[in-house]
mmCIF file of N, CA and C in Angstrom:
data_model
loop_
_atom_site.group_PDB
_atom_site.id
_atom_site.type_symbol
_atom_site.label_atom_id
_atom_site.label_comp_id
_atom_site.label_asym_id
_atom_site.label_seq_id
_atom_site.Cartn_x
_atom_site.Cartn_y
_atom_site.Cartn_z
ATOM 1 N N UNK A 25 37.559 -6.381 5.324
ATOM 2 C CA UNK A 25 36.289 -7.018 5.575
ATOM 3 C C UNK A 25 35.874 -7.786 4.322
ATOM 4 N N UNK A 26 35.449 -9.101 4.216
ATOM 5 C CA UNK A 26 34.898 -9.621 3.212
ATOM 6 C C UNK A 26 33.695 -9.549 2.853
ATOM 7 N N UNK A 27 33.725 -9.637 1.296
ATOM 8 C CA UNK A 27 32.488 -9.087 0.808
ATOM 9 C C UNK A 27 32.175 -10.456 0.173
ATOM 10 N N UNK A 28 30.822 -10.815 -0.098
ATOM 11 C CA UNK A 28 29.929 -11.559 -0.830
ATOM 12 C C UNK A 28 30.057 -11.266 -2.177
ATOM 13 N N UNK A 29 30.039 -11.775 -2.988
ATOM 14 C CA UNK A 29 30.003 -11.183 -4.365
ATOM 15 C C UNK A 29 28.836 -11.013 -5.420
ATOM 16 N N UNK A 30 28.174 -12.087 -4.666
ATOM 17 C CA UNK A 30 26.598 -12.172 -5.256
ATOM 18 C C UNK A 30 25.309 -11.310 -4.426
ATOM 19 N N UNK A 31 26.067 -10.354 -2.875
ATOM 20 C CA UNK A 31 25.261 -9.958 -2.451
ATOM 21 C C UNK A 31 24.768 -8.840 -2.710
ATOM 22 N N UNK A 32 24.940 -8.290 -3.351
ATOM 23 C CA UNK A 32 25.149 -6.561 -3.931
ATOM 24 C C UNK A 32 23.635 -7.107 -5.267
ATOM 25 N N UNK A 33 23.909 -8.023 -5.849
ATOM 26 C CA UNK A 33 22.488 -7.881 -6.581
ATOM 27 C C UNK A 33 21.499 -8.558 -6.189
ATOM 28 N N UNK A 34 21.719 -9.769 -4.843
ATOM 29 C CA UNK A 34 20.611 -9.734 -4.610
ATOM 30 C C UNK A 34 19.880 -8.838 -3.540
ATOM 31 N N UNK A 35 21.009 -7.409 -2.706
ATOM 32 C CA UNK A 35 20.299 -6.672 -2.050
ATOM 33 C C UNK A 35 19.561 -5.571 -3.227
ATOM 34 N N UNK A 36 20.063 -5.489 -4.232
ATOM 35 C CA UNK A 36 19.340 -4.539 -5.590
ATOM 36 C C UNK A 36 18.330 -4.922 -5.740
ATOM 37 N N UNK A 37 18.169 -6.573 -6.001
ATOM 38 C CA UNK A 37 17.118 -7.007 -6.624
ATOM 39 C C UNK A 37 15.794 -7.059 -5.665
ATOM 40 N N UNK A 38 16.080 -7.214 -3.781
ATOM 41 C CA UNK A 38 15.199 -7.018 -3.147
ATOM 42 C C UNK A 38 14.619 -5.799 -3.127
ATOM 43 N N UNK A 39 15.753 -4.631 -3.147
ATOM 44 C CA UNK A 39 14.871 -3.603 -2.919
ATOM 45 C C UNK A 39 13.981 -3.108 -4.395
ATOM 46 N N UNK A 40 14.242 -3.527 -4.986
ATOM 47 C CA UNK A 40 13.472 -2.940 -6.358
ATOM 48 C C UNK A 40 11.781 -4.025 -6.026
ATOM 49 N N UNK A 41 12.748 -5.122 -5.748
ATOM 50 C CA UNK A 41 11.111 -6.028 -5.438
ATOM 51 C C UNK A 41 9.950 -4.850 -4.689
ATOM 52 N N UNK A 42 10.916 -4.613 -3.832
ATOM 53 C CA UNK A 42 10.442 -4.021 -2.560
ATOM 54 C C UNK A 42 9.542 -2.439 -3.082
ATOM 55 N N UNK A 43 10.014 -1.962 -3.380
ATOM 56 C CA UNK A 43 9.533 -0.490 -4.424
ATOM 57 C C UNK A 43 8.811 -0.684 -5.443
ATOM 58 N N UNK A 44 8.645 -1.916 -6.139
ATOM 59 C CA UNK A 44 7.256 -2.420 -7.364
ATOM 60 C C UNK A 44 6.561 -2.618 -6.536
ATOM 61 N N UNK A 45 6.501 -3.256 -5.683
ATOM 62 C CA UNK A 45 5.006 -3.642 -4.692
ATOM 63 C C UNK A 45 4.635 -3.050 -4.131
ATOM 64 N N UNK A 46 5.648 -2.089 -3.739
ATOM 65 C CA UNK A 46 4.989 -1.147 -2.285
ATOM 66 C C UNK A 46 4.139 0.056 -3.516
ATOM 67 N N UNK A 47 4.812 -0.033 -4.611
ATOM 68 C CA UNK A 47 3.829 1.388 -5.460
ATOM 69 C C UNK A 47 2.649 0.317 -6.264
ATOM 70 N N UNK A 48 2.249 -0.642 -6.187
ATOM 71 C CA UNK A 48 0.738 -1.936 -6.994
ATOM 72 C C UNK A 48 0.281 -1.930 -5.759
ATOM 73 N N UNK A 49 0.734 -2.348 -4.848
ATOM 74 C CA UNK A 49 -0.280 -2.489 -3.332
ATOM 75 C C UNK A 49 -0.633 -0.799 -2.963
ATOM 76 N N UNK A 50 0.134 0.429 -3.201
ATOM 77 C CA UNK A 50 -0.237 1.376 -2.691
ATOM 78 C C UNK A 50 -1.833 1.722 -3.588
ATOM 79 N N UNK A 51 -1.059 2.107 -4.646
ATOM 80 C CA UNK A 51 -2.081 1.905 -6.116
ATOM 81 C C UNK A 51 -3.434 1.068 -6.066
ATOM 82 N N UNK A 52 -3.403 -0.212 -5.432
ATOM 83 C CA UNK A 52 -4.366 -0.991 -5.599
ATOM 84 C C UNK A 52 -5.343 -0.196 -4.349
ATOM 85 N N UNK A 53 -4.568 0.120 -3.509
ATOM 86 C CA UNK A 53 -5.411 0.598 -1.829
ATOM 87 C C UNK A 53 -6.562 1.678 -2.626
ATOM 88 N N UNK A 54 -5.818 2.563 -3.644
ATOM 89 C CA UNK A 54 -6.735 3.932 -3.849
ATOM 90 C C UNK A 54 -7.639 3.435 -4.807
ATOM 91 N N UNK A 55 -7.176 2.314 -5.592
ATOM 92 C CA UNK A 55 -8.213 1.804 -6.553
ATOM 93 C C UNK A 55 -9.115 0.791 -5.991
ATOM 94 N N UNK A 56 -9.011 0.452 -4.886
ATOM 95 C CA UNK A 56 -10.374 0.266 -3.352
ATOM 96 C C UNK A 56 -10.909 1.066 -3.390
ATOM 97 N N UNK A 57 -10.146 2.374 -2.865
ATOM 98 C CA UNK A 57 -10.908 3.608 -2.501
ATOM 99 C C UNK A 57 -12.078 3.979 -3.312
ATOM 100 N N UNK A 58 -11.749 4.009 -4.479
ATOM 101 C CA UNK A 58 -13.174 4.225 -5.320
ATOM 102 C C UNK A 58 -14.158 3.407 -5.667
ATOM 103 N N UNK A 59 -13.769 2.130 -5.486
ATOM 104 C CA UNK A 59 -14.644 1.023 -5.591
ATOM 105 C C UNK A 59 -16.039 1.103 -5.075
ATOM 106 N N UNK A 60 -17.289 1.211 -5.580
ATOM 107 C CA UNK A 60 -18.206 1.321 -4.795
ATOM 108 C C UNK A 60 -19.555 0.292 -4.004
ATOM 109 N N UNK A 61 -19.149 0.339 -3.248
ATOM 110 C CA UNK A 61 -20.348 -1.198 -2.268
ATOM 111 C C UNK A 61 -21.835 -0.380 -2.063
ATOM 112 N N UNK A 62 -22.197 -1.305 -1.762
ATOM 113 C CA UNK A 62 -23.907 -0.906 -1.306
ATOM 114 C C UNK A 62 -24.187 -2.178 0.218
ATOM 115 N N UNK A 63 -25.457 -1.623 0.400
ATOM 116 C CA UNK A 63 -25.743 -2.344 1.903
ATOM 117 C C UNK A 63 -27.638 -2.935 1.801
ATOM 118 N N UNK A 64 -27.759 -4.041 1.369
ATOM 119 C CA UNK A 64 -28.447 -4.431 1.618
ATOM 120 C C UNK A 64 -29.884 -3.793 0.180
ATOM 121 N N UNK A 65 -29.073 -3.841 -0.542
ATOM 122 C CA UNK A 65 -29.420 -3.199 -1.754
ATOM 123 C C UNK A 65 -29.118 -1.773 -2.131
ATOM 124 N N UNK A 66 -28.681 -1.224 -1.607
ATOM 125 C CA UNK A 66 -28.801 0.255 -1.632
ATOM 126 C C UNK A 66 -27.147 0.531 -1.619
ATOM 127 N N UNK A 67 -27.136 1.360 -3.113
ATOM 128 C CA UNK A 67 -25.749 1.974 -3.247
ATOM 129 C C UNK A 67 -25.244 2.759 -2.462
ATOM 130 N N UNK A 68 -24.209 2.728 -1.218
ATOM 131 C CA UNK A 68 -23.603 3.404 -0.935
ATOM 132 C C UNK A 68 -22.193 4.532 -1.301
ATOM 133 N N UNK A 69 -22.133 4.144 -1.857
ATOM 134 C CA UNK A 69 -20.684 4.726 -2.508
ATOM 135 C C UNK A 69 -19.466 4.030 -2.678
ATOM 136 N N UNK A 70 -18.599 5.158 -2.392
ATOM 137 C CA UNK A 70 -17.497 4.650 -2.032
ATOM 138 C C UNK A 70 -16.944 5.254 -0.989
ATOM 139 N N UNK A 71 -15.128 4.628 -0.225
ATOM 140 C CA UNK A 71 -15.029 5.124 0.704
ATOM 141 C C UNK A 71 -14.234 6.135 1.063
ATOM 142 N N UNK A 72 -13.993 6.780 -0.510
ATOM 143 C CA UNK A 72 -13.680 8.165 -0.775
ATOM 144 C C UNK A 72 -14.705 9.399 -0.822
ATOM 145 N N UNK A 73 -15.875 8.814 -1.516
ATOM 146 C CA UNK A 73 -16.857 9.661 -1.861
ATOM 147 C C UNK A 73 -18.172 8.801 -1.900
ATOM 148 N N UNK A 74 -18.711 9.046 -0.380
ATOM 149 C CA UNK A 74 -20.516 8.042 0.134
ATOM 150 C C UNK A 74 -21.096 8.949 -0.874
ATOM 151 N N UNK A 75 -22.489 8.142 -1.216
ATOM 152 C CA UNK A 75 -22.997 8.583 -2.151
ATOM 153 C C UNK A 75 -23.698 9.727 -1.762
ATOM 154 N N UNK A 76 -24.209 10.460 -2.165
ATOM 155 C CA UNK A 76 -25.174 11.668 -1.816
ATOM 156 C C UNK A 76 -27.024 10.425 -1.337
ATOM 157 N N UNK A 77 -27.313 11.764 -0.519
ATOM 158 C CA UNK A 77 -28.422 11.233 -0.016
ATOM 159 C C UNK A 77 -28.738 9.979 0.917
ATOM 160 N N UNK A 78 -28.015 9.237 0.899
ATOM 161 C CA UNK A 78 -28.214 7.624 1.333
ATOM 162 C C UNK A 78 -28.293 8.056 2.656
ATOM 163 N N UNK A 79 -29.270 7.214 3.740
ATOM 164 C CA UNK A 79 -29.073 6.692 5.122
ATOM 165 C C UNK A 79 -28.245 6.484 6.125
ATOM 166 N N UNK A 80 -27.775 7.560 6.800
ATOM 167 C CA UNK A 80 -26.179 7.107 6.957
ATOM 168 C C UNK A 80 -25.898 5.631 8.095
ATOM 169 N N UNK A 81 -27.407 5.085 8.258
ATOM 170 C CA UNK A 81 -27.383 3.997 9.331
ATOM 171 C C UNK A 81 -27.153 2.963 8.201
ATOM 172 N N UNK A 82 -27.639 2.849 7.275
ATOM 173 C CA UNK A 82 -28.168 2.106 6.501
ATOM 174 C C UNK A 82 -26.936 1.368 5.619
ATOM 175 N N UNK A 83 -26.227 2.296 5.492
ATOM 176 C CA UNK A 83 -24.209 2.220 5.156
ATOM 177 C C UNK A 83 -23.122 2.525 5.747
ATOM 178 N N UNK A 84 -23.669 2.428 7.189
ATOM 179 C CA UNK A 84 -22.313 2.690 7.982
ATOM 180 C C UNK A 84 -21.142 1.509 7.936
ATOM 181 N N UNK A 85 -21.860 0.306 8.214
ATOM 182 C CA UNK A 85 -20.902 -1.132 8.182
ATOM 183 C C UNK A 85 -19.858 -1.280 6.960
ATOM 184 N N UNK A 86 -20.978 -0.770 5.922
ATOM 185 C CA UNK A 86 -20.737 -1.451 4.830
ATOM 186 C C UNK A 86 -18.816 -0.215 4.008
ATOM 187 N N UNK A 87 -19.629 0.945 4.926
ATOM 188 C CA UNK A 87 -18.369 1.784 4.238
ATOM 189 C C UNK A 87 -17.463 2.198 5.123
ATOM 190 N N UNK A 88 -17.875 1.736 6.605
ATOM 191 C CA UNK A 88 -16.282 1.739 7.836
ATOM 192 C C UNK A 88 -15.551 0.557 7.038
ATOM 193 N N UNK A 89 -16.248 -0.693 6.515
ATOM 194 C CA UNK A 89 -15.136 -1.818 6.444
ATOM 195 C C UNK A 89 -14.466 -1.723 4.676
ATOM 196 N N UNK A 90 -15.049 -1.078 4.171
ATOM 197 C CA UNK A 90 -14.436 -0.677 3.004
ATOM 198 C C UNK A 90 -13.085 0.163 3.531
ATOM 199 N N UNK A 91 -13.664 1.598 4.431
ATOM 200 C CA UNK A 91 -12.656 2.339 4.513
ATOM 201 C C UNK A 91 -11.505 1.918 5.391
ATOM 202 N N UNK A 92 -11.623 1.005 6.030
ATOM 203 C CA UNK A 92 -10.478 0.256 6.711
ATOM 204 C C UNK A 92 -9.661 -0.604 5.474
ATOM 205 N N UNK A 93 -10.311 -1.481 4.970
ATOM 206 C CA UNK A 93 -9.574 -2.207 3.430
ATOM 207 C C UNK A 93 -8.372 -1.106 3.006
ATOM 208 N N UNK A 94 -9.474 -0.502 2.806
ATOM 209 C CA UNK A 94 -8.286 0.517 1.699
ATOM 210 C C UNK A 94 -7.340 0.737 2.969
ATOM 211 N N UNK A 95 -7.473 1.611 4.097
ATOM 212 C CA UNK A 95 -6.526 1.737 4.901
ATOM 213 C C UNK A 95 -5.321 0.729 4.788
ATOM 214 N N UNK A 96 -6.066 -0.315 5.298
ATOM 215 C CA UNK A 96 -4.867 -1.310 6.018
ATOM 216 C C UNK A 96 -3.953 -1.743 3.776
ATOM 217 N N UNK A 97 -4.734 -1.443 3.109
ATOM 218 C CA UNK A 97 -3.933 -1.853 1.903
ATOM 219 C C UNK A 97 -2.793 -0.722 1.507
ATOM 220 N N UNK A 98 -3.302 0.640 1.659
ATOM 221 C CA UNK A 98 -2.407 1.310 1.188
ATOM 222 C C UNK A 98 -1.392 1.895 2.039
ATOM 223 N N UNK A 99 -1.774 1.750 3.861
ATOM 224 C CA UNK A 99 -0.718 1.090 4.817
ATOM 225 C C UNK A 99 0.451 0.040 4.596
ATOM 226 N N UNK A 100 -0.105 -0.851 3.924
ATOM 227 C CA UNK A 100 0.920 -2.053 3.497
ATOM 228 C C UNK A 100 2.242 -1.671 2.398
ATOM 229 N N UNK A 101 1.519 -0.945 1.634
ATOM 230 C CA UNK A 101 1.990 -0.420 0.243
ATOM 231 C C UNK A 101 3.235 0.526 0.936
ATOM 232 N N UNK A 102 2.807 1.063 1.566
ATOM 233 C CA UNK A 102 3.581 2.532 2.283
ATOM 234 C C UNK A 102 4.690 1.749 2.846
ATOM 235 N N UNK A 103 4.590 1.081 3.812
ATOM 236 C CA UNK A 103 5.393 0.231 4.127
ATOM 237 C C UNK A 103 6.560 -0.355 3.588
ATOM 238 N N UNK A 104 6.390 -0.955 2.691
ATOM 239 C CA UNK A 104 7.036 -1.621 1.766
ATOM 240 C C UNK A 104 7.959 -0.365 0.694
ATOM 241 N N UNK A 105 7.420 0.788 0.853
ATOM 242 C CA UNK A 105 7.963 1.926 -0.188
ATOM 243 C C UNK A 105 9.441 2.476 0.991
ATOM 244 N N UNK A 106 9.063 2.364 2.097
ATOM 245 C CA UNK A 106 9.532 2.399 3.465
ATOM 246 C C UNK A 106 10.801 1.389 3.575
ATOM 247 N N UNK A 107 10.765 0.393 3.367
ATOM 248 C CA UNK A 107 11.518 -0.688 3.496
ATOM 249 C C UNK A 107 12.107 -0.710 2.478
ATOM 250 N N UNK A 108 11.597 -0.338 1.458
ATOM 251 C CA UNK A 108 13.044 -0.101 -0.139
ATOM 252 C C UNK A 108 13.637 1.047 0.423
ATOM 253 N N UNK A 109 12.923 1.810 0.929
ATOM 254 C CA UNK A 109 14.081 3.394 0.717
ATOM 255 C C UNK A 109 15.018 2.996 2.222
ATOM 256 N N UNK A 110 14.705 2.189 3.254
ATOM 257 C CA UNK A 110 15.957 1.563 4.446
ATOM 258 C C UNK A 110 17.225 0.836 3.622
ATOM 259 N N UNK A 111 16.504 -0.304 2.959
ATOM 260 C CA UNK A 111 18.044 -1.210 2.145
ATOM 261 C C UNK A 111 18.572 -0.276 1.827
ATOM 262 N N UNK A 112 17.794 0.674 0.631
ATOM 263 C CA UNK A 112 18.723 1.329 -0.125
ATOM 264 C C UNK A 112 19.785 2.312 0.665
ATOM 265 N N UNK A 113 19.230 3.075 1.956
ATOM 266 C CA UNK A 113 19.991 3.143 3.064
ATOM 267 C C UNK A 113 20.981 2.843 3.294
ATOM 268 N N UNK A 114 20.498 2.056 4.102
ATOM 269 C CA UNK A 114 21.916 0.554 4.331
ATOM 270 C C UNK A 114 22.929 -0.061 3.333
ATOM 271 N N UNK A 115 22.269 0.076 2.334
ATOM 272 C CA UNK A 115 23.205 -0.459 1.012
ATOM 273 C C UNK A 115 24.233 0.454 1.060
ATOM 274 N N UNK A 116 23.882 1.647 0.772
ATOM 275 C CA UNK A 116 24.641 2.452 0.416
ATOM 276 C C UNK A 116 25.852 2.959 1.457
ATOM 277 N N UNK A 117 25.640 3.018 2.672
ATOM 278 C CA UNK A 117 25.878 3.213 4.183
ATOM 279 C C UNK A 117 26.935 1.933 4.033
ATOM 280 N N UNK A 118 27.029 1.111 3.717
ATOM 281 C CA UNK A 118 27.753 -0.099 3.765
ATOM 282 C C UNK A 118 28.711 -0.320 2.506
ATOM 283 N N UNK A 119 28.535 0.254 1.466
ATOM 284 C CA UNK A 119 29.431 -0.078 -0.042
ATOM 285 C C UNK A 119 30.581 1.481 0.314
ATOM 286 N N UNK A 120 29.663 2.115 1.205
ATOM 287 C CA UNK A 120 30.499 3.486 1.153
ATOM 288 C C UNK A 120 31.640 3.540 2.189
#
């Protein structure tokens, strides 16, 4: 079977792409997470930890769409940590 000769580093070099981003995008999702918004003046928290006391009408919008952000970011991240550890899979499944 013929082999590529240049393909072996650029499947290395994707998956490493692939495993730096998926751990800065995971990373960045939790460093959302603590980020803290407010609603209409009023500090809500964050969407790890709502603040004590607050209204819970008063910051519901403001900290469902935070807590989705972070979701769908550190979803992405996961993903991508997901998709390095398949190549590397396959890489290996295939040189072997």
């Amino acid at each position: 079977m013929p082999t590529l000769v240049g393909a072996g580093i650029v499947v290395t070099t994707l998956n490493k792409i692939l495993a730096i981003a998926g751990v800065v995008v995971t990373l960045g999702g939790v460093a959302l997470g603590f980020r803290s918004v407010s609603a209409g003046g009023t500090v809500c928290g964050s969407a790890f930890q709502p603040a004590a006391g607050i209204t819970p009408m008063a910051c519901d919008n403001a900290l469902n769409s935070s807590g989705t952000l972070v979701t769908v970011v550190i979803s992405a991240g996961v993903l991508c940590l997901i998709a390095a550890a398949a190549v590397k899979v396959v890489r290996d499944k295939v040189s072997a």
